[in-house]
Amino acid sequence: MVVREVPVPMPGPDEVRLRVQYCGICGSDVSLYKTGALAGPDVVLGHEVSATVDLDPAGRLRPGSRVTPFPARGCGTCVFCRDGHWRFCLDPPAGVGGGFAEFTVYPARNLIPVPAGLDDRRAAAAEPLGVALRGVELAAPSPDDLAYVSGLGSIGLFTVAGLVQAGCRVVGADPNPDRRAAAEALGAEAAFDNAVHDPVATTLSFDPRGPRVAFECAGVPESLQDVFEVCGPLGVVGILGIPMAPVLLLRMTIKEQRAFSISGPSPDSMRRALDLLRERPEVGDVVTGTVPLEGLGTAMESLAEGRGGIKVLVDPGAG
């Protein structure tokens, strides 16, 4: 990771320049850092942004307005963009995220107002919490369903919060004791070390039918295999991590499970995330620290090695 001076970007047609307040380091950013995918001298990562409007040439938004951008930009004209699915754009604009900078540019249509009463630090969690809330929505649990979350990093903890909001009984699993404690603070009924305790036997002790919904949030192949083993018959498996290896789906077939994955939030799930962060400020406590732009490389290295906190934000204004 290299910090360098570049010209302040100028917004194009229908775009707005934003002054970044905070930008979260996403698990996908860490995956790109570890693999070198999308690397290059002009690549600026970062898409979990809270910002203020710096310049709107069209005069739609006042300078200083607080916003968070939906990250998928889209060309606006292809079949997927016309259907509202900008993430699957056939001709996406150049650029990746742009949030690890003092200024970035986004289409005006992507900007979601941050409600009064919610601070900028918590507002930066709208994108990853939006991922979790969209995942819970697609899993469609019923109140009092037993839900299992494997991997209690930021996405896993946000998924716990979303499941608790949906009225589920939640059991989480992670080898890290601090993350297990955070899950219980967010309302999980229990959280255990899945490197020590068998996940299937442990979850069956809460309900002999097994979990109705189960989420893989660790991005580890062994975790994904465990999730299919743990999830009960006729259950739903949500894959929110990025496990880069094959998995045996025999149990999925025998138990008639359904599985889905998602590549990000929706604008609606981000709006609901902002509301939840305002209603339950403790959900924002998943954010465990901030670093200046100059500390981004060290923070990336620590997170890639499995240490360095849960959700770390970059503060471009910090010296």
XYZ file of C-alpha atoms in Angstrom:
319
model
C 0.000 0.000 0.000
C 1.466 3.340 -1.094
C 0.277 6.785 0.005
C 0.780 9.493 -2.591
C -0.478 12.909 -3.629
C -2.896 13.035 -6.566
C -5.047 15.821 -8.021
C -8.402 16.404 -6.350
C -10.896 14.557 -8.584
C -13.416 16.553 -10.616
C -16.942 15.137 -10.822
C -18.253 14.250 -14.266
C -21.829 14.513 -15.499
C -24.319 13.489 -12.781
C -21.473 12.947 -10.288
C -20.726 14.460 -6.885
C -17.368 14.948 -5.185
C -17.252 13.709 -1.613
C -14.914 14.503 1.249
C -14.319 11.162 2.948
C -14.850 11.149 6.717
C -14.174 7.441 7.304
C -13.736 4.370 5.124
C -13.853 0.849 6.525
C -11.343 -1.831 5.576
C -13.497 -4.599 4.096
C -12.663 -8.301 4.066
C -12.676 -8.064 0.275
C -10.033 -5.309 0.488
C -7.919 -7.658 2.601
C -8.434 -10.470 0.058
C -7.272 -8.151 -2.738
C -4.274 -7.160 -0.615
C -3.342 -10.810 -0.010
C -3.796 -11.976 -3.609
C -2.675 -8.898 -5.538
C -5.887 -8.943 -7.574
C -6.730 -5.532 -9.105
C -3.330 -4.224 -7.999
C -1.880 -1.254 -9.852
C -0.456 2.233 -9.325
C -3.796 3.932 -10.065
C -6.019 1.596 -8.005
C -7.602 3.163 -4.916
C -9.477 0.659 -2.766
C -12.127 1.424 -0.163
C -15.919 1.300 -0.521
C -17.314 1.436 3.046
C -17.557 5.213 3.065
C -19.112 7.905 5.196
C -18.644 11.340 3.674
C -19.816 14.901 3.268
C -20.682 16.504 -0.057
C -17.818 18.683 -1.248
C -19.042 19.681 -4.717
C -22.233 18.944 -6.626
C -21.991 20.812 -9.945
C -25.725 20.319 -10.536
C -26.628 21.923 -7.212
C -28.756 19.016 -6.004
C -26.922 18.517 -2.720
C -25.630 21.213 -0.429
C -21.940 21.185 0.547
C -21.567 19.501 3.907
C -24.539 17.147 3.427
C -23.753 13.833 5.114
C -24.028 10.760 2.886
C -22.865 7.202 2.402
C -22.498 5.904 -1.167
C -23.908 2.653 -2.494
C -20.650 1.214 -3.906
C -21.724 -0.294 -7.262
C -21.448 2.474 -9.836
C -22.664 0.985 -13.140
C -22.743 2.554 -16.595
C -26.428 3.403 -16.286
C -27.369 2.169 -19.765
C -26.755 -1.601 -20.021
C -29.544 -4.123 -19.439
C -28.551 -4.781 -15.821
C -28.282 -1.085 -14.966
C -31.674 -0.423 -16.539
C -33.056 -3.221 -14.343
C -31.551 -1.551 -11.268
C -28.797 -4.148 -10.809
C -25.779 -1.847 -11.129
C -23.488 -4.417 -9.524
C -23.738 -6.628 -12.618
C -23.007 -3.795 -15.066
C -21.716 -5.029 -18.431
C -19.568 -1.924 -18.940
C -18.576 -0.713 -15.469
C -16.708 2.579 -15.130
C -13.010 2.467 -14.358
C -12.048 2.470 -10.690
C -12.611 0.157 -7.742
C -13.723 2.033 -4.639
C -11.828 5.228 -4.074
C -12.622 5.576 -0.374
C -9.037 5.374 0.892
C -8.472 9.020 -0.032
C -9.385 12.489 1.149
C -11.772 12.953 -1.792
C -13.674 10.578 -4.036
C -16.383 10.875 -6.695
C -19.668 8.950 -6.953
C -22.812 9.230 -9.094
C -25.462 11.351 -7.403
C -27.946 8.462 -7.648
C -25.690 6.342 -5.390
C -25.752 8.715 -2.428
C -27.826 7.803 0.625
C -28.439 10.490 3.274
C -27.084 9.780 6.747
C -29.833 10.417 9.311
C -29.437 12.997 12.051
C -28.334 11.461 15.309
C -25.944 8.980 13.681
C -22.252 9.858 13.814
C -19.940 9.536 10.816
C -17.918 6.735 12.392
C -20.936 4.451 12.734
C -22.309 5.568 9.360
C -19.237 4.018 7.707
C -20.643 0.633 8.764
C -23.752 1.041 6.575
C -22.285 -0.920 3.654
C -21.115 -4.063 5.538
C -24.154 -4.033 7.815
C -26.237 -3.690 4.647
C -24.596 -6.875 3.358
C -25.603 -8.724 6.516
C -29.163 -7.383 6.546
C -29.634 -8.325 2.910
C -28.351 -11.815 3.698
C -30.801 -12.182 6.588
C -33.617 -10.941 4.359
C -32.832 -13.525 1.672
C -32.622 -16.317 4.250
C -36.111 -15.308 5.444
C -35.981 -16.756 8.979
C -39.023 -16.780 11.221
C -39.027 -15.439 14.771
C -37.631 -17.949 17.281
C -35.771 -19.871 14.551
C -32.343 -21.113 15.613
C -29.644 -19.441 13.497
C -25.953 -20.296 13.293
C -23.174 -17.870 12.310
C -19.701 -19.249 11.589
C -17.018 -16.566 11.726
C -17.552 -13.549 13.972
C -15.572 -10.896 12.170
C -17.383 -7.733 11.166
C -19.746 -9.387 8.659
C -20.471 -12.225 11.081
C -21.188 -9.839 13.956
C -23.392 -7.672 11.768
C -25.218 -10.850 10.713
C -25.747 -11.683 14.384
C -27.268 -8.222 14.871
C -29.549 -8.680 11.864
C -30.715 -12.103 13.019
C -31.393 -10.823 16.527
C -33.420 -7.987 15.017
C -35.411 -10.629 13.080
C -36.243 -12.372 16.370
C -33.977 -15.404 15.914
C -32.130 -17.345 18.572
C -28.519 -16.998 17.472
C -25.513 -19.211 18.142
C -22.138 -17.995 16.877
C -18.789 -19.701 16.434
C -15.263 -18.294 16.282
C -11.910 -19.236 17.839
C -11.340 -15.630 18.963
C -12.697 -14.996 22.498
C -13.092 -11.234 21.948
C -15.266 -11.853 18.916
C -17.357 -14.399 20.801
C -17.903 -11.855 23.569
C -18.909 -9.241 20.997
C -21.497 -11.631 19.515
C -23.076 -12.214 22.912
C -23.095 -8.463 23.572
C -25.107 -8.057 20.358
C -27.695 -10.575 21.550
C -26.397 -14.024 20.565
C -27.708 -16.716 22.901
C -24.260 -18.319 22.925
C -20.936 -18.255 21.091
C -18.404 -21.100 21.174
C -14.932 -21.943 19.901
C -15.475 -24.098 16.793
C -11.807 -25.079 16.830
C -12.435 -26.866 20.131
C -16.111 -27.845 20.160
C -17.916 -29.802 17.452
C -20.330 -27.371 15.734
C -22.928 -30.051 14.906
C -23.184 -31.445 18.433
C -23.092 -27.986 19.967
C -25.934 -26.569 17.861
C -28.051 -29.719 18.269
C -27.948 -29.107 22.015
C -29.966 -25.931 21.371
C -32.482 -27.525 18.999
C -32.629 -31.200 17.897
C -33.747 -30.058 14.437
C -30.583 -28.053 13.973
C -30.440 -24.421 12.845
C -33.095 -23.247 10.401
C -30.602 -20.805 8.853
C -26.805 -20.885 8.897
C -24.310 -18.310 7.642
C -20.695 -18.707 6.570
C -18.931 -15.429 7.339
C -15.322 -16.515 7.914
C -14.298 -17.003 4.287
C -12.642 -20.297 5.246
C -13.377 -23.521 3.309
C -13.556 -25.615 6.491
C -16.078 -23.171 7.890
C -18.276 -23.481 4.804
C -18.185 -27.284 5.053
C -19.179 -27.037 8.718
C -22.092 -24.730 7.889
C -23.640 -27.297 5.541
C -23.106 -29.989 8.183
C -24.640 -27.846 10.932
C -27.670 -26.472 9.079
C -30.764 -28.582 9.661
C -32.929 -30.362 7.080
C -34.860 -27.986 4.803
C -32.649 -25.166 6.090
C -31.054 -22.236 4.286
C -27.318 -21.561 4.037
C -26.104 -18.032 3.359
C -22.526 -17.666 2.085
C -21.320 -14.178 3.009
C -17.605 -14.974 3.252
C -15.261 -15.689 0.336
C -14.032 -19.289 0.829
C -11.577 -20.005 -1.993
C -11.736 -23.815 -2.207
C -14.154 -26.586 -3.156
C -16.666 -27.991 -0.688
C -18.531 -31.330 -0.592
C -22.279 -30.775 -0.994
C -23.461 -34.264 -0.070
C -25.123 -33.096 3.155
C -26.824 -30.270 1.308
C -28.413 -32.776 -1.070
C -29.440 -35.259 1.609
C -30.956 -32.582 3.850
C -32.620 -30.688 0.969
C -31.004 -27.421 1.958
C -30.959 -24.256 -0.121
C -27.898 -22.027 -0.407
C -27.247 -18.539 -1.721
C -24.449 -16.009 -1.922
C -24.436 -12.248 -2.421
C -21.818 -9.831 -3.676
C -22.896 -6.805 -1.675
C -25.742 -4.816 -0.158
C -28.695 -3.177 -1.863
C -29.459 0.540 -1.481
C -32.505 -0.450 0.563
C -30.506 -2.707 2.901
C -28.014 0.144 3.442
C -30.868 2.477 4.398
C -32.134 -0.132 6.841
C -28.586 -0.473 8.175
C -28.425 3.253 8.890
C -31.738 3.016 10.752
C -30.517 0.048 12.800
C -27.255 1.813 13.669
C -29.266 4.785 14.906
C -31.721 2.629 16.863
C -29.053 0.324 18.321
C -25.787 2.312 18.556
C -24.054 -0.699 20.120
C -24.110 -2.406 16.705
C -21.549 0.197 15.660
C -19.222 -1.024 18.412
C -18.080 -3.660 15.901
C -15.782 -0.828 14.779
C -12.694 -1.363 16.929
C -10.254 1.267 15.715
C -9.154 3.871 13.199
C -5.910 4.527 11.357
C -4.686 7.430 9.208
C -3.965 6.896 5.510
C -0.294 6.417 6.377
C -1.225 3.508 8.656
C -3.304 1.652 6.067
C -0.523 -0.686 4.935
C 0.267 -1.801 8.474
C -3.437 -2.261 9.234
C -3.909 -4.358 6.078
C -0.966 -6.570 7.004
C -2.307 -7.098 10.533
C -5.800 -7.950 9.291
C -4.394 -10.319 6.661
C -2.583 -12.153 9.459
C -5.792 -12.466 11.484
C -5.053 -9.800 14.054
C -5.497 -6.058 14.312
C -9.111 -5.752 15.459
C -12.504 -6.508 13.943
C -13.598 -3.526 11.849
C -10.906 -0.905 11.285
C -11.682 2.462 9.686
C -9.359 4.718 7.742
C -9.583 8.384 8.729
C -8.132 10.409 5.827
C -8.239 13.592 7.891
C -6.031 12.212 10.662
C -2.402 13.276 10.569
